[in-house]
Tab-separated table of C-alpha atoms in Angstrom:
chain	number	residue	atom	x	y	z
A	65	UNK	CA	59.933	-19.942	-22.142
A	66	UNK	CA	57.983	-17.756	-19.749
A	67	UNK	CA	54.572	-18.702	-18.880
A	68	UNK	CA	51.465	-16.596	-19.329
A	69	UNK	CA	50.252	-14.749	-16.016
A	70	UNK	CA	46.490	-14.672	-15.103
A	71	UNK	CA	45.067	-11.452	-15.342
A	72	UNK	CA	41.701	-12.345	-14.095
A	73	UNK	CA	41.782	-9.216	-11.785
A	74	UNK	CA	40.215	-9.778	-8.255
A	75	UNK	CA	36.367	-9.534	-7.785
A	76	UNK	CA	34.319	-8.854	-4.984
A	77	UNK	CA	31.250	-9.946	-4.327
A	78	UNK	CA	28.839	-8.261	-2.099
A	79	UNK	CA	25.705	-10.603	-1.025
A	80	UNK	CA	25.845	-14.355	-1.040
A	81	UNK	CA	21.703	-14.398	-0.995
A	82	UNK	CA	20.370	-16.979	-3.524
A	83	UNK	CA	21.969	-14.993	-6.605
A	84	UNK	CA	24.654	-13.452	-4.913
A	85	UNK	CA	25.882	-16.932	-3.941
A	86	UNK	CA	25.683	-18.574	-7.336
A	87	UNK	CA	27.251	-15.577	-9.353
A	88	UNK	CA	30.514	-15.649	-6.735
A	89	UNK	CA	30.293	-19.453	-7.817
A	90	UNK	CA	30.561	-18.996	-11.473
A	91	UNK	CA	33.152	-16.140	-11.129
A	92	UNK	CA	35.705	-18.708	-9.393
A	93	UNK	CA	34.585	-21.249	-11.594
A	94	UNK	CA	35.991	-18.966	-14.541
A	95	UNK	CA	39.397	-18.314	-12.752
A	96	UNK	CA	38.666	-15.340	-10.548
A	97	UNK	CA	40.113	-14.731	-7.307
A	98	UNK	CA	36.684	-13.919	-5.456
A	99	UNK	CA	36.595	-12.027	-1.958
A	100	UNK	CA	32.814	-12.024	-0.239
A	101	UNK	CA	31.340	-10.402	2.155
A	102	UNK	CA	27.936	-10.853	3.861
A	103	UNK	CA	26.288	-9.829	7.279
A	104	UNK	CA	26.011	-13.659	7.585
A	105	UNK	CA	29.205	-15.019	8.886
A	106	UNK	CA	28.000	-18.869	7.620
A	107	UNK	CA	27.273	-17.313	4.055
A	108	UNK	CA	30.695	-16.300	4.152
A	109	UNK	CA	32.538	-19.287	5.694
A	110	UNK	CA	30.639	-21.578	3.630
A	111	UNK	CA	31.700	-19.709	0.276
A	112	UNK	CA	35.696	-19.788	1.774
A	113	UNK	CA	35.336	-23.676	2.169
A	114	UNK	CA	35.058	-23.541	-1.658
A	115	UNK	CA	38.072	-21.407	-2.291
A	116	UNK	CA	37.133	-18.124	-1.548
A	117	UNK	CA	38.598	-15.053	0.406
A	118	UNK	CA	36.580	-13.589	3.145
A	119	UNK	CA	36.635	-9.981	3.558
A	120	UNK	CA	35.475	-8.227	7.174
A	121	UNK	CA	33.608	-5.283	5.708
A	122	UNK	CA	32.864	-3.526	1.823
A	123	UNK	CA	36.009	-1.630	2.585
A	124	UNK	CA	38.028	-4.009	3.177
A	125	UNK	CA	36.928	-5.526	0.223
A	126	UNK	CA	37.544	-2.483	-1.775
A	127	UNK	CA	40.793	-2.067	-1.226
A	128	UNK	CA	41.773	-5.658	-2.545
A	129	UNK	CA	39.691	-5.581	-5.345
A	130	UNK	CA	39.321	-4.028	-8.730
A	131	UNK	CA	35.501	-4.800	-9.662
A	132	UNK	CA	32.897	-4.975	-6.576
A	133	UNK	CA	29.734	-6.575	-7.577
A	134	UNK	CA	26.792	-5.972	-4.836
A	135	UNK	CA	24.056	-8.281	-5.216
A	136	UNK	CA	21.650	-7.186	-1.870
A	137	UNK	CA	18.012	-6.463	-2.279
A	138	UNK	CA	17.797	-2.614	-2.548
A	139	UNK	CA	19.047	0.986	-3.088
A	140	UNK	CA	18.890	1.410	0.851
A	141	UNK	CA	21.074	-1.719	1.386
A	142	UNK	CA	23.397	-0.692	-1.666
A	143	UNK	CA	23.542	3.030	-0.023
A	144	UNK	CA	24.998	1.259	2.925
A	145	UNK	CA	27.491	-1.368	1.173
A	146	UNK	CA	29.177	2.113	-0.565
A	147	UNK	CA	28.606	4.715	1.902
A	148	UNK	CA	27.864	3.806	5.230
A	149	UNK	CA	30.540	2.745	7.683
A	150	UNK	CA	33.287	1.056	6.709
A	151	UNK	CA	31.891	1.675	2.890
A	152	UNK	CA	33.092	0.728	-0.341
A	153	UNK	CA	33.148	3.997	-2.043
A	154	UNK	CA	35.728	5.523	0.199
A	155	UNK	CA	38.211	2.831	-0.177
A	156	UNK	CA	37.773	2.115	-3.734
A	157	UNK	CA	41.207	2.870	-6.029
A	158	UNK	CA	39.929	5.502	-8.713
A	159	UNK	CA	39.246	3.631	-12.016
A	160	UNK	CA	37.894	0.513	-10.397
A	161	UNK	CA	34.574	-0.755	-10.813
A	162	UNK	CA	31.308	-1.086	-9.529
A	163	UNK	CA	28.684	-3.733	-10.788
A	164	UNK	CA	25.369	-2.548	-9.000
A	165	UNK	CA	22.426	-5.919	-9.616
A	166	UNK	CA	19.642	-4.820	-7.317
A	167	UNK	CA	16.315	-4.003	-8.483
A	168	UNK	CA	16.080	-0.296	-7.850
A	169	UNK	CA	14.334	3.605	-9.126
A	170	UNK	CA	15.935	3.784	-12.408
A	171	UNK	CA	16.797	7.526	-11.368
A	172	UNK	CA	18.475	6.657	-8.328
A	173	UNK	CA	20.428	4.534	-10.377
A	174	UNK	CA	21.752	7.250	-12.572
A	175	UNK	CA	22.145	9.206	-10.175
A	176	UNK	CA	24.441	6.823	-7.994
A	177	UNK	CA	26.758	6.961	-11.136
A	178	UNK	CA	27.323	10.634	-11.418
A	179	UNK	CA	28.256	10.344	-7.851
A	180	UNK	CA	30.782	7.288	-8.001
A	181	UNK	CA	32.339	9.427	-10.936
A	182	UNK	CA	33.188	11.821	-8.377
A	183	UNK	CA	35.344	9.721	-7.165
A	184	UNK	CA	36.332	8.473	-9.904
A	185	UNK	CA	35.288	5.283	-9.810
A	186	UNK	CA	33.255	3.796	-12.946
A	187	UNK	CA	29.892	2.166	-12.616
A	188	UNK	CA	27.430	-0.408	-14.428
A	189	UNK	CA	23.509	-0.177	-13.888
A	190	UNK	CA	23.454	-4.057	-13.920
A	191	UNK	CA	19.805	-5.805	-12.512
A	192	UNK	CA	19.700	-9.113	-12.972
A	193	UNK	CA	16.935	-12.318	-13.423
A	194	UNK	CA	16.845	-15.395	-13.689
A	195	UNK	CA	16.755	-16.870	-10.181
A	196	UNK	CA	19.105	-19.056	-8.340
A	197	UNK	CA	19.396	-22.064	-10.318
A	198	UNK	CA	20.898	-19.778	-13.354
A	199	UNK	CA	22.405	-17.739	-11.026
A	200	UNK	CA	24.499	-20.857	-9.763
A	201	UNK	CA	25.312	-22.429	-13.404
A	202	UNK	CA	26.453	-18.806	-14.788
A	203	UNK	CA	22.762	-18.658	-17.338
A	204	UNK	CA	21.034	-15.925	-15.607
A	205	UNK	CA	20.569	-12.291	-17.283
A	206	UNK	CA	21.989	-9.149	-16.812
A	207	UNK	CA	20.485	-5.682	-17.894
A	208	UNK	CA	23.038	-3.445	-18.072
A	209	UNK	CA	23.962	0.303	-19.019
A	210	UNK	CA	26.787	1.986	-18.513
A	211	UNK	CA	29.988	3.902	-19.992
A	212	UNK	CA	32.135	2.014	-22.415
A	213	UNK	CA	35.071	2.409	-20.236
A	214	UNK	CA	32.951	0.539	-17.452
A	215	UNK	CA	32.175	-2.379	-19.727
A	216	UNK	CA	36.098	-2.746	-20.340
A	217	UNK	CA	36.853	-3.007	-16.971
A	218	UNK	CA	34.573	-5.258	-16.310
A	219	UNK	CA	36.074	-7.372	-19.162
A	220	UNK	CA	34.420	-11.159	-19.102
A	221	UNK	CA	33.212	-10.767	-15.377
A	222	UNK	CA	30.139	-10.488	-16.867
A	223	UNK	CA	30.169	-13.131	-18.943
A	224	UNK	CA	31.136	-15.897	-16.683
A	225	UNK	CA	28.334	-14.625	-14.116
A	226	UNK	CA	25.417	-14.201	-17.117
A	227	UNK	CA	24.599	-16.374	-20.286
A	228	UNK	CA	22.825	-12.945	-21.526
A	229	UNK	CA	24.222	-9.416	-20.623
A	230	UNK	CA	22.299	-7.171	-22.570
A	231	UNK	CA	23.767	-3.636	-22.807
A	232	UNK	CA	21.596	-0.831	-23.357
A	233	UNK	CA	23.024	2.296	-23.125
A	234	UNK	CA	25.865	4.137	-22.860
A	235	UNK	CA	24.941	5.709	-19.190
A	236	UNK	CA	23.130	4.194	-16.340
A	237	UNK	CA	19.534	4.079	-16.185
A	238	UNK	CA	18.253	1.842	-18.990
A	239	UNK	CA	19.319	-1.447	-16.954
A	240	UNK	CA	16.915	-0.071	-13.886
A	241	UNK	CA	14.294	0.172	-16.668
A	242	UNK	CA	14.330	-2.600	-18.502
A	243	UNK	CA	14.262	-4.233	-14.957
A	244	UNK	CA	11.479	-2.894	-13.594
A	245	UNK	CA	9.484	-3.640	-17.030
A	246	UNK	CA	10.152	-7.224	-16.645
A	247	UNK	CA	9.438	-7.215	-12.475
A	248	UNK	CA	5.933	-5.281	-13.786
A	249	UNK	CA	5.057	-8.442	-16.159
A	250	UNK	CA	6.732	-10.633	-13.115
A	251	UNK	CA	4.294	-9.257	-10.456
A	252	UNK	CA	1.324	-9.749	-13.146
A	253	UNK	CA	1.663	-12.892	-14.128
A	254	UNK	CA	2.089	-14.369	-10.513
A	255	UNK	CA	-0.703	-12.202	-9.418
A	256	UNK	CA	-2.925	-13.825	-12.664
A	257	UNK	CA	-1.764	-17.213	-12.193
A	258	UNK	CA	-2.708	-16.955	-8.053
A	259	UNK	CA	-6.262	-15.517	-9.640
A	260	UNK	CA	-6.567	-18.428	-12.129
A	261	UNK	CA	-5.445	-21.328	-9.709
A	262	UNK	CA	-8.015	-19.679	-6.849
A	263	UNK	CA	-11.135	-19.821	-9.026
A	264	UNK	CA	-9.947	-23.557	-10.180
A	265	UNK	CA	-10.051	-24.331	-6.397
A	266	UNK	CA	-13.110	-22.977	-5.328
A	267	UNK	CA	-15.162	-24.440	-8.717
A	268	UNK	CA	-13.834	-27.798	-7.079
A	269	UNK	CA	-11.417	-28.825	-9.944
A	270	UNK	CA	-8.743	-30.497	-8.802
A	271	UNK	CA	-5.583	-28.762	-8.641
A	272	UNK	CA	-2.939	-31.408	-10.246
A	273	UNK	CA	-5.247	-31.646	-13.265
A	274	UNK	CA	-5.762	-28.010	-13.740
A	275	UNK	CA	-1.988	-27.456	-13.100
A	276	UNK	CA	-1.755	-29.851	-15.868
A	277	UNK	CA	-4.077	-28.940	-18.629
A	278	UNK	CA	-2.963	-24.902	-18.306
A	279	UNK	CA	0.678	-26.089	-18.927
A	280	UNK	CA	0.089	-27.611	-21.433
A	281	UNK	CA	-2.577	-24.809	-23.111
A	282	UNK	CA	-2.423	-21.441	-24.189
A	283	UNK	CA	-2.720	-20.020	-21.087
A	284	UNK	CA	-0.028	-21.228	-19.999
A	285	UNK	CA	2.577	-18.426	-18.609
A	286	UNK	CA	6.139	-19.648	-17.175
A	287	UNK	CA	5.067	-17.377	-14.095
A	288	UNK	CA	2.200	-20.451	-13.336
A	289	UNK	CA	4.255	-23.141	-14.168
A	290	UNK	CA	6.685	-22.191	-11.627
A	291	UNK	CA	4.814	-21.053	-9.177
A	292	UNK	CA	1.524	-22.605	-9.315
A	293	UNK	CA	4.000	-25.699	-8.578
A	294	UNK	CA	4.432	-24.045	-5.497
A	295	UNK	CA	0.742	-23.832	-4.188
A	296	UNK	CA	0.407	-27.899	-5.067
A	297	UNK	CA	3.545	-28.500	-3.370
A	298	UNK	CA	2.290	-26.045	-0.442
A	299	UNK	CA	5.845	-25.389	-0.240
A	300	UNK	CA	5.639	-21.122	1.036
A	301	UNK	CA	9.496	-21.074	1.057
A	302	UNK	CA	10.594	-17.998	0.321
A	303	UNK	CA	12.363	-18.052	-2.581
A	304	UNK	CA	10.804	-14.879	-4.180
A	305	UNK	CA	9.208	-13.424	-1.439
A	306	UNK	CA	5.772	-11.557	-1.643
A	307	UNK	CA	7.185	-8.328	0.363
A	308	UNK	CA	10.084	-8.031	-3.249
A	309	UNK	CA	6.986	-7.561	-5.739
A	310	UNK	CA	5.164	-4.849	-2.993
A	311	UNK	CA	8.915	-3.404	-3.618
A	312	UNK	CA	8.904	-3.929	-6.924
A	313	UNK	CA	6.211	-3.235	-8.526
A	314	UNK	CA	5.981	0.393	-6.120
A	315	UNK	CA	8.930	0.788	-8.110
A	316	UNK	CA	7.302	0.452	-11.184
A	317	UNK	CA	4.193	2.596	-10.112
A	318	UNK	CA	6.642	5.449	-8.938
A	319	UNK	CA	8.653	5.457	-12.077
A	320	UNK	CA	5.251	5.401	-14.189
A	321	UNK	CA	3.271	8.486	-12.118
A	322	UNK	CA	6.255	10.294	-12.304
A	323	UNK	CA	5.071	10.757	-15.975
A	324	UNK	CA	1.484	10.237	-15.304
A	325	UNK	CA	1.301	7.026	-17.184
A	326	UNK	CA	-1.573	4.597	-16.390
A	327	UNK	CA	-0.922	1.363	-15.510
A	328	UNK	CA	-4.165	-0.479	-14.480
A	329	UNK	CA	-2.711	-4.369	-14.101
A	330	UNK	CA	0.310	-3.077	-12.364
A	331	UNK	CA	-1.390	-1.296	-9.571
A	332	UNK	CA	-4.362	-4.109	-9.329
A	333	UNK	CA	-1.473	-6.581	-8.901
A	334	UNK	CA	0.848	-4.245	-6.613
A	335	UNK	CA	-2.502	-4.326	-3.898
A	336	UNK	CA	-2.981	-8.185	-3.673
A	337	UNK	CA	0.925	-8.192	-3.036
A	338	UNK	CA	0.171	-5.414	-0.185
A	339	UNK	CA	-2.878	-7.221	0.898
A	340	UNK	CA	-0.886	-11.084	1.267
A	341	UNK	CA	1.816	-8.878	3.232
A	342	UNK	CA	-0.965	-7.312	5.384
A	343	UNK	CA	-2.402	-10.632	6.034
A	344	UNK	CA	1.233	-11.616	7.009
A	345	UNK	CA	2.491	-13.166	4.404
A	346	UNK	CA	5.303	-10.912	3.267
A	347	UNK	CA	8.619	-13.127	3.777
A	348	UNK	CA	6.386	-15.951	2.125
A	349	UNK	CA	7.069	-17.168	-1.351
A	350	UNK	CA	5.550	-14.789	-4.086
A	351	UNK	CA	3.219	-17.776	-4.921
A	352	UNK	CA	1.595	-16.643	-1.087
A	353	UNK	CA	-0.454	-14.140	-2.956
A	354	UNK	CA	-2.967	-17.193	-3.619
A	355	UNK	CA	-4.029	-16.735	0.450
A	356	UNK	CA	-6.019	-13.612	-0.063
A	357	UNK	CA	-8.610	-15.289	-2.435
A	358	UNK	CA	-11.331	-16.114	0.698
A	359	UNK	CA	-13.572	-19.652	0.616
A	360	UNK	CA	-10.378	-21.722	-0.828
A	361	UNK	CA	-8.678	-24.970	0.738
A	362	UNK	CA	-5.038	-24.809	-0.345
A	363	UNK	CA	-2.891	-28.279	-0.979
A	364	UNK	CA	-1.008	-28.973	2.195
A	365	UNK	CA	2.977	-30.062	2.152
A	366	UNK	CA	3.465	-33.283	1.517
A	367	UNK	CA	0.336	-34.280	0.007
A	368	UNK	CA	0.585	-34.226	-3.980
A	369	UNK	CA	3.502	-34.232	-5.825
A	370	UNK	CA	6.061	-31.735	-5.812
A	371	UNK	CA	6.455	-29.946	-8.904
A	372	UNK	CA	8.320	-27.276	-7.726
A	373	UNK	CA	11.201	-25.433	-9.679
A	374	UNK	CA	13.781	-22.718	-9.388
A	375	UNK	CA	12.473	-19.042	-8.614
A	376	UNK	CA	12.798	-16.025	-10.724
């Protein structure tokens, strides 16, 4: 009796940042041969020591692979991964794949698709949330939109990397959108909880107890549970940094004057992210936005518990 072959096709992964690095982890986990490649050698090597293939460059990549996922932080960095030198795009086989997670212009995004089908290559507008944690036990979220004949090459790739892929449309663009919406209400509710924690501080209330009572109230967002945590632990590391929500949420400001659509929190929220980067805080945590509020004595590290938790 013959034996059933895997056809888990190979995958590449672009990225092995703190999402990058978890999603390649859930892929192998689900029987995919994974190739990686990162400007970090020690991203790389480390990855191998766990069973995957290093590749020297996104071409390389591209020609052993079938599906290239690229998980870097913007549409400069993607540019580069597909068209700068030694490129993915040129060395891609026509019909294969490419997964595109970074938080981008929803236009440039659909865009990036009519060019790929040049080539013939198929493409999925796939953001993604749900920080590193998720990332590394295969939960996060996907926002996808694409062509139906890019969803069946991508087969259960998606799956085993996401415990939600939403699809929402049948052409890029909609992923980019819903992705920015949710980085708008992101930037916000950091921004808010920053505000809140700030005026808790300089009224003198003590910030364990306050942390306490507002997780446990109404007011409670999961934005200030995880990273008002932060601010007690005063643990800056940069797991979300501040300089992603100036990125971000100019995204969303771009996308909404484009149509001359108010958005009052957004852009009140985009300048204290500009301001904490000014001030030199900008490959801080997120939760670094607290330092602009003047007359405030912060919790040091290591005083105070640390109630810290996985980023977004």
């Amino acid at each position: 009796m013959t034996m059933p072959q895997d056809t888990h096709p190979a995958i590449g992964v672009i990225g092995l940042g703190a999402m990058g690095r978890g999603m390649a982890g859930s892929l192998r986990r689900a029987g995919y041969p994974v190739h990686v490649f990162d400007v970090r050698a020690e991203a790389v090597q480390s990855f191998v020591a766990e069973g995957g293939v290093a590749c020297a460059s996104p071409a390389e990549m591209a020609q052993r692979c079938e599906i290239v996922v690229s998980v870097v932080v913007n549409a400069a960095q993607t540019e580069e991964v597909l068209f700068g030198d030694a490129g993915a795009a040129a060395a891609m086989r026509p019909g294969s794949l490419f997964v595109m997670c970074s938080t981008v212009d929803p236009n440039w995004s659909i865009a990036l698709e009519g060019r790929l089908a040049e080539r013939g290559l198929l493409y999925l507008d796939a953001p993604i949330s749900g920080g590193a944690a998720r990332a590394a036990s295969g939960q996060m979220t996907m926002m996808t939109a694409g062509r139906p004949e890019a969803y069946d090459k991508a087969g259960g790739a998606l799956a085993a990397m996401a415990a939600k892929v939403y699809r929402l449309g049948d052409r890029a663009g909609n992923g980019s959108k819903v992705k920015i919406i949710n980085q708008l209400l992101a930037g916000v509710h950091i921004a808010a909880a920053a505000e809140a924690m700030a005026l808790g501080l300089r009224e003198g209330v003590d910030a364990a107890s306050l942390y306490e009572v507002i997780t446990h109230s109404a007011g409670n967002s999961w934005m200030f549970e995880n990273r008002m945590a932060h601010v007690l632990a005063g643990d800056y590391t940069p797991l979300s940094a501040v300089d992603i929500f100036v990125k971000d949420l100019g995204l969303v400001l771009d996308t909404a004057r484009a149509t001359k659509f108010p958005l009052p929190l957004a852009s009140t929220a985009h300048q204290m992210f500009m301001q904490a980067s000014s001030a030199g805080h900008g490959r801080e945590d997120d939760a670094a936005v607290i330092k602009i509020f003047p007359g405030i004595e912060l919790p040091q590290a290591g005083r105070g518990a640390d109630l810290s938790s996985p980023a977004d």
